[in-house]
mmCIF file with all atom_site columns, C-alpha atoms in Angstrom:
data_model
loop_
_atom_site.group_PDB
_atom_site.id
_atom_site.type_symbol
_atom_site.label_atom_id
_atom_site.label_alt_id
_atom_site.label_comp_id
_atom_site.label_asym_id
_atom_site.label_entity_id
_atom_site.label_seq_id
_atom_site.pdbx_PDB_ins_code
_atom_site.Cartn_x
_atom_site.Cartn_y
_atom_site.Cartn_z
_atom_site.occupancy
_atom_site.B_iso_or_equiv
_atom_site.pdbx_formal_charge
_atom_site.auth_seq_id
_atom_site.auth_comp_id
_atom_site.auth_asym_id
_atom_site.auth_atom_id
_atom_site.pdbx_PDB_model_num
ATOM 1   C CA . UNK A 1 1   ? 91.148  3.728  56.958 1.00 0.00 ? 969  UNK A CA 1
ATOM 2   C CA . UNK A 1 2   ? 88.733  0.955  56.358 1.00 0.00 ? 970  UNK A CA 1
ATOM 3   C CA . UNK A 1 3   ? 87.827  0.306  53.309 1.00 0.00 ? 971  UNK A CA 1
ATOM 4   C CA . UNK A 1 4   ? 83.939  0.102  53.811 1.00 0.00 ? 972  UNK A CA 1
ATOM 5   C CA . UNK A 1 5   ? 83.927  3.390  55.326 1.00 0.00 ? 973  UNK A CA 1
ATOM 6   C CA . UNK A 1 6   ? 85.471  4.539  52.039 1.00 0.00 ? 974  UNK A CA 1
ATOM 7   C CA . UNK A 1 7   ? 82.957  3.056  50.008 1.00 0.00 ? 975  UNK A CA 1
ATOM 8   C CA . UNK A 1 8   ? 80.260  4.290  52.097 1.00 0.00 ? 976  UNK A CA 1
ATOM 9   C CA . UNK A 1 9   ? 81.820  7.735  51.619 1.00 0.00 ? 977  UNK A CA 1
ATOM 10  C CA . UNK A 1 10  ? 82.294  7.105  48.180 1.00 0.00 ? 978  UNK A CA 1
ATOM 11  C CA . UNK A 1 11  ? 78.756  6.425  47.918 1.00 0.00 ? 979  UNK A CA 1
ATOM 12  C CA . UNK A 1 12  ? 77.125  8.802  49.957 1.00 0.00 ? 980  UNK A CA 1
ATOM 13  C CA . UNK A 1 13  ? 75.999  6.897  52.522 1.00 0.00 ? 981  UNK A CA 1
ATOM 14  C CA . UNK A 1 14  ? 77.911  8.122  55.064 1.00 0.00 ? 982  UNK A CA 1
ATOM 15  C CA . UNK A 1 15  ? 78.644  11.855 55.150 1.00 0.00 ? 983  UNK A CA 1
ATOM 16  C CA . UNK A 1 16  ? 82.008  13.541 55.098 1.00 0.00 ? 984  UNK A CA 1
ATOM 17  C CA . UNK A 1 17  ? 82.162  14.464 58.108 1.00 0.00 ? 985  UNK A CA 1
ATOM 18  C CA . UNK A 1 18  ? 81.742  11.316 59.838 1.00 0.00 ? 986  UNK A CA 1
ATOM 19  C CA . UNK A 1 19  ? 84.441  9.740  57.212 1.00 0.00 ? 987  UNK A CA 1
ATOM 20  C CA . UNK A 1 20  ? 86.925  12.378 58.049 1.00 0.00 ? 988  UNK A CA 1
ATOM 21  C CA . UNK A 1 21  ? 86.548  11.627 62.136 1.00 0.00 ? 989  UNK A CA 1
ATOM 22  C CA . UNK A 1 22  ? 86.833  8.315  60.971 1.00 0.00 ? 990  UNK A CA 1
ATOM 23  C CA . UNK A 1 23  ? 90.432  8.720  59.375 1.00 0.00 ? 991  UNK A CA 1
ATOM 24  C CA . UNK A 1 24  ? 91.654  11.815 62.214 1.00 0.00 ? 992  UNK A CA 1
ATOM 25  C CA . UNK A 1 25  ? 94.043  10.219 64.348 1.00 0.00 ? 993  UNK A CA 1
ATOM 26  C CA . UNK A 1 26  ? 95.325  8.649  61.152 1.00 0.00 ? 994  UNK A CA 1
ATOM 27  C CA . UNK A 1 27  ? 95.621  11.583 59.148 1.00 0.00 ? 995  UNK A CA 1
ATOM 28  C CA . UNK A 1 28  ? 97.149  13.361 61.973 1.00 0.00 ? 996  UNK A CA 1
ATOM 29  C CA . UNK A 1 29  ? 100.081 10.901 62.466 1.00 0.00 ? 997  UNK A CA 1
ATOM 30  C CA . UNK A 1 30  ? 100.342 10.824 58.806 1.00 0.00 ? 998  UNK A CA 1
ATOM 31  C CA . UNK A 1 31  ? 101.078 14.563 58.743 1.00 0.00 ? 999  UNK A CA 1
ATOM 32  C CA . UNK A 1 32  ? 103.411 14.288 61.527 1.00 0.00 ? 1000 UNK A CA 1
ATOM 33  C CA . UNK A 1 33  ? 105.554 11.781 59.888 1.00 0.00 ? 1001 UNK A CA 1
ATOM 34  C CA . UNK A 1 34  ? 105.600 13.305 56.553 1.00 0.00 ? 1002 UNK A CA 1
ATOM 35  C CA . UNK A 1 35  ? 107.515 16.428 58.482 1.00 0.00 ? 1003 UNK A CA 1
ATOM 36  C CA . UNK A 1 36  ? 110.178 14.358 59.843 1.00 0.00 ? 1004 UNK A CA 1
ATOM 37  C CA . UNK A 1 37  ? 113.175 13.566 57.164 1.00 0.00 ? 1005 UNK A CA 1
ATOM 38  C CA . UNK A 1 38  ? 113.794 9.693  56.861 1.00 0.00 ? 1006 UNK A CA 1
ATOM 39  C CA . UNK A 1 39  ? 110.436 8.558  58.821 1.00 0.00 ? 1007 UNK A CA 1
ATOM 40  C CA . UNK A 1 40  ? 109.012 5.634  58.049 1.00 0.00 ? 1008 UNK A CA 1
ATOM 41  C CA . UNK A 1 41  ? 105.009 6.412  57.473 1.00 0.00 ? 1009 UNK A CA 1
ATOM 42  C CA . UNK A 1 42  ? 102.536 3.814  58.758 1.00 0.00 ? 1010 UNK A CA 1
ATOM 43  C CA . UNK A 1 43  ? 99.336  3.303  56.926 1.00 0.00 ? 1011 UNK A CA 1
ATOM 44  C CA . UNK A 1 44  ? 96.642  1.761  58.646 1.00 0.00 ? 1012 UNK A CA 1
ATOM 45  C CA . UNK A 1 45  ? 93.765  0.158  55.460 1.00 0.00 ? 1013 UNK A CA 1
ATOM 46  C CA . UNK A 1 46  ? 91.500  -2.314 55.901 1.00 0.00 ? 1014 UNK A CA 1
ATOM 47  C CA . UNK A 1 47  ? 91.001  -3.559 52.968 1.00 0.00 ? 1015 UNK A CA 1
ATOM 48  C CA . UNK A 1 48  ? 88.745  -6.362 53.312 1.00 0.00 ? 1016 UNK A CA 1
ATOM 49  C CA . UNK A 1 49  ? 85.637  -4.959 51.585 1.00 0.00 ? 1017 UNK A CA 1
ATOM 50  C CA . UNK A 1 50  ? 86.850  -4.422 47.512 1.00 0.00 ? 1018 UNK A CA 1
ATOM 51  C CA . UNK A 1 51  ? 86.466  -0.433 46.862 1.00 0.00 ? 1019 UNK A CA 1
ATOM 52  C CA . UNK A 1 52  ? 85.597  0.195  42.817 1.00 0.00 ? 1020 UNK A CA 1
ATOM 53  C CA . UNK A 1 53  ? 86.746  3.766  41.723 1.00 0.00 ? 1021 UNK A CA 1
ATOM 54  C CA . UNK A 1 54  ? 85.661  5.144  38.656 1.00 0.00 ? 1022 UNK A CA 1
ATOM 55  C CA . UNK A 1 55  ? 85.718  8.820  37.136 1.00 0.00 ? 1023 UNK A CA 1
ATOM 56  C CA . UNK A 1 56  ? 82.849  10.364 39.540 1.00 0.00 ? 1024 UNK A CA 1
ATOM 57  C CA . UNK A 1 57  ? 84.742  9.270  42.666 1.00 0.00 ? 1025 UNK A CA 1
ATOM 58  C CA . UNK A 1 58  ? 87.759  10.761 41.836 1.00 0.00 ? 1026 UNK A CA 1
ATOM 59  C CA . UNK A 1 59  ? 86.226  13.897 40.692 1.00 0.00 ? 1027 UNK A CA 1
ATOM 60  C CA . UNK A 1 60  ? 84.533  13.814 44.283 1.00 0.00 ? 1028 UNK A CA 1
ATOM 61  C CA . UNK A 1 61  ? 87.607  13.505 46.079 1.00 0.00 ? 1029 UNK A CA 1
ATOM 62  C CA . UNK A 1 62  ? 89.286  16.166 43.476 1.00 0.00 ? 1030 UNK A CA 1
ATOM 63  C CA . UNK A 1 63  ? 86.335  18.411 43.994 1.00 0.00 ? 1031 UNK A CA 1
ATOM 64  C CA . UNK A 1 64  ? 85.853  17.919 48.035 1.00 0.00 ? 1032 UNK A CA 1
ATOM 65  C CA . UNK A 1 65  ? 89.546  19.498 48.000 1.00 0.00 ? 1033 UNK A CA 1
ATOM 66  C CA . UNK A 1 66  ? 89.323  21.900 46.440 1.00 0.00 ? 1034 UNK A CA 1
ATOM 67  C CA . UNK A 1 67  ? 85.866  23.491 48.490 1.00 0.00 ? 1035 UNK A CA 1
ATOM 68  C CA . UNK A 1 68  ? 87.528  22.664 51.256 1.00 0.00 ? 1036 UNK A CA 1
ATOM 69  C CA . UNK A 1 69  ? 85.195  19.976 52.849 1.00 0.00 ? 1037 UNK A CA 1
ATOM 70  C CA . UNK A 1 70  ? 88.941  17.683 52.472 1.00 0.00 ? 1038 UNK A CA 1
ATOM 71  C CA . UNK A 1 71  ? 92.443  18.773 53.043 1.00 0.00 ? 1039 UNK A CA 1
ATOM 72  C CA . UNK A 1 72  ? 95.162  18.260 50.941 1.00 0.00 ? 1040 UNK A CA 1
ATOM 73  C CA . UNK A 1 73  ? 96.705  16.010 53.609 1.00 0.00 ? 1041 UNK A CA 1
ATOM 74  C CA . UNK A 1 74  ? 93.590  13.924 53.938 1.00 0.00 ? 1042 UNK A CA 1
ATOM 75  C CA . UNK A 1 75  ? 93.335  13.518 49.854 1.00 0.00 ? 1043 UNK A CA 1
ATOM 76  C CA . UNK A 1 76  ? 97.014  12.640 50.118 1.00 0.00 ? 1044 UNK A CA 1
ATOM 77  C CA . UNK A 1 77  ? 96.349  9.787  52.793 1.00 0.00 ? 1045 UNK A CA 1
ATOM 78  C CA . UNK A 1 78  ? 93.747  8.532  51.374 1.00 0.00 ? 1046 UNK A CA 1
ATOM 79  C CA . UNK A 1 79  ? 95.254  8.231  47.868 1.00 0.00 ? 1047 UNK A CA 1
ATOM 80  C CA . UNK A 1 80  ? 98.851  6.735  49.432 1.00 0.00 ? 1048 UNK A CA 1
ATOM 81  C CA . UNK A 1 81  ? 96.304  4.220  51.241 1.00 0.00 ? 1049 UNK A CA 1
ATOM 82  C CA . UNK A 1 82  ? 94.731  3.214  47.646 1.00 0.00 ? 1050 UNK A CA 1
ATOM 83  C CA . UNK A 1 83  ? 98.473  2.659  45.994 1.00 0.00 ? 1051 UNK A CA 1
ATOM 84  C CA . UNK A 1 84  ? 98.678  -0.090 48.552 1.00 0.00 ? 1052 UNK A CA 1
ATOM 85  C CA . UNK A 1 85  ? 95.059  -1.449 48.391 1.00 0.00 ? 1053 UNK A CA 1
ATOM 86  C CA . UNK A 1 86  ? 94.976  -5.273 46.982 1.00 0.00 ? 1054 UNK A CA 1
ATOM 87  C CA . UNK A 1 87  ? 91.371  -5.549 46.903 1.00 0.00 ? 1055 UNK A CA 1
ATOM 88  C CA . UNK A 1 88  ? 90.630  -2.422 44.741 1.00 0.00 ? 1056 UNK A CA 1
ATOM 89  C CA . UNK A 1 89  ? 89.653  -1.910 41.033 1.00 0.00 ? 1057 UNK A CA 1
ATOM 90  C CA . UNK A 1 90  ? 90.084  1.045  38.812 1.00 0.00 ? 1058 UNK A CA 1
ATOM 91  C CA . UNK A 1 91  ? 87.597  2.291  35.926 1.00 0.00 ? 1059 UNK A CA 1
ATOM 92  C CA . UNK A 1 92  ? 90.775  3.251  34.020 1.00 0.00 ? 1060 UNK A CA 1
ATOM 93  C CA . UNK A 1 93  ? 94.346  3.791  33.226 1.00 0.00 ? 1061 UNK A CA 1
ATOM 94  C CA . UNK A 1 94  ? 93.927  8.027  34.077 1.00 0.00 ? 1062 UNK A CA 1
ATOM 95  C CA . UNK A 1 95  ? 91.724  6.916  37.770 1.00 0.00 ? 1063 UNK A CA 1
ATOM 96  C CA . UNK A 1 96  ? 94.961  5.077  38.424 1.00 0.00 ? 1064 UNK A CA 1
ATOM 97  C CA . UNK A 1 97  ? 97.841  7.945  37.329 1.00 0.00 ? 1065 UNK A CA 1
ATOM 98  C CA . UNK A 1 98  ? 95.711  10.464 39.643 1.00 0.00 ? 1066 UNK A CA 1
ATOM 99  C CA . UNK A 1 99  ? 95.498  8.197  42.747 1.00 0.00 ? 1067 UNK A CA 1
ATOM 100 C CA . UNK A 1 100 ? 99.340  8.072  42.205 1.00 0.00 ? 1068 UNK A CA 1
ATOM 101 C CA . UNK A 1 101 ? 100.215 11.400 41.440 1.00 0.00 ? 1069 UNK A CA 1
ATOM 102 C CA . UNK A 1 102 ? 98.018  12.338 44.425 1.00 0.00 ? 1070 UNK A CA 1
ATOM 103 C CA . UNK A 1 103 ? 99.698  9.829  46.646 1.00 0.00 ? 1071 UNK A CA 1
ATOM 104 C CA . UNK A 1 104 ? 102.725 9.870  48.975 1.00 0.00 ? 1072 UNK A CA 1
ATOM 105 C CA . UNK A 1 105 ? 103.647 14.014 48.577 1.00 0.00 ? 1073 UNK A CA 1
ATOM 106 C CA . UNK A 1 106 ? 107.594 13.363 49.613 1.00 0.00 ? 1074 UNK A CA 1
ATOM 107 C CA . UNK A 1 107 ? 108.072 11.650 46.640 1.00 0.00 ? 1075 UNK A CA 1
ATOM 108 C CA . UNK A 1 108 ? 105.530 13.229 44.118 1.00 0.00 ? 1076 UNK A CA 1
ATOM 109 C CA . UNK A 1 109 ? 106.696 17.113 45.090 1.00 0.00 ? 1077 UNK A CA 1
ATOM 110 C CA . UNK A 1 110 ? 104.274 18.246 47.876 1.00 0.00 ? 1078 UNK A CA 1
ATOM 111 C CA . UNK A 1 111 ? 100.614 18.558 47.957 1.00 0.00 ? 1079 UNK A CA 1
ATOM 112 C CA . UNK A 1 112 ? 98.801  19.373 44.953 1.00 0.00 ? 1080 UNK A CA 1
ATOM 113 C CA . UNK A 1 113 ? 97.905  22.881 45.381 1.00 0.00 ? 1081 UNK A CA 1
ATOM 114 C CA . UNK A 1 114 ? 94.345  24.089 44.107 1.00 0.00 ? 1082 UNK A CA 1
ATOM 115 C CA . UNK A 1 115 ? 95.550  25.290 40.469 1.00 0.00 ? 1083 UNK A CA 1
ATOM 116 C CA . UNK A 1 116 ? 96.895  21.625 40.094 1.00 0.00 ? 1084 UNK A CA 1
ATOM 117 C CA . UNK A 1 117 ? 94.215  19.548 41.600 1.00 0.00 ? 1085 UNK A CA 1
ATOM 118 C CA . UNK A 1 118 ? 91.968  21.480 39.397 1.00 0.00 ? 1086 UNK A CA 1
ATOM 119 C CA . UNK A 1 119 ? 94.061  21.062 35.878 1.00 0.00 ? 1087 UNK A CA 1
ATOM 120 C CA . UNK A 1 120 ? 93.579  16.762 37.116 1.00 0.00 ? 1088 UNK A CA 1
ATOM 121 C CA . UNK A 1 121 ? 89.972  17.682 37.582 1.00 0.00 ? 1089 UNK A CA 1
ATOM 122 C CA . UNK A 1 122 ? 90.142  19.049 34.255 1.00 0.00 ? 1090 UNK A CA 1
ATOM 123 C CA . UNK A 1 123 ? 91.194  16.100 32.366 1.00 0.00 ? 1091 UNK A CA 1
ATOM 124 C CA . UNK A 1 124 ? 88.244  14.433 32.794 1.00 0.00 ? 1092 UNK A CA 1
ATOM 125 C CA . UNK A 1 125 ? 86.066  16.782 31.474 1.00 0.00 ? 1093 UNK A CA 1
ATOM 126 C CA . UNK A 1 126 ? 88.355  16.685 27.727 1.00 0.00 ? 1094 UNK A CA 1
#
């Protein structure tokens, strides 16, 4: 993933479609190795161009889920990606927890299934 792409995403100057075929063959290894027991999972992130998330871009990626326009894999690899992001900035302490209890499904129990992606989604509406 490349972090100007996410940005651009982020900040709707790119659509979603054209992110996700950015991320595919990425994504798709990613789910590969996340069936095999022991694998080691490569991430491929650019992360030359800093990526700012706040509140509204999680909610985004929270909300894309759960219509459907991301898969839980793809929110999962994207998230994983930001745990290891140097060049990155977060609004807050709770943008932070969700990227990480989003991230890396083997050790955070599975994908988040609708009923919990929308109880994070609800936390920032309290």
């Amino acid at each position: 993933m490349i972090s100007k792409e996410l940005n651009d995403y982020l900040n709707e100057r790119i659509t979603i479609d054209i992110f996700k075929n950015g991320i595919r063959g990425e994504v798709s290894d990613y789910e590969s190795l996340l069936k095999k027991k022991g694998a080691t999972i490569n991430l491929y992130y650019d992360d030359l161009e800093k990526v700012y998330l706040e509140n509204s871009t999680v909610v985004k990626l929270l909300e894309e889920t759960i219509s459907g326009n991301l898969t839980n894999i793809e929110l999962a690899y994207i998230c994983d990606c930001l745990t290891l992001a140097e060049n990155i900035e977060f609004q807050n302490e709770q943008v932070q927890d969700i990227i990480f209890k989003v991230a890396d499904p083997e050790i955070n129990g599975g994908f988040k299934t609708e009923k919990e992606l929308k109880s994070l989604l609800a936390n920032f509406y309290a």
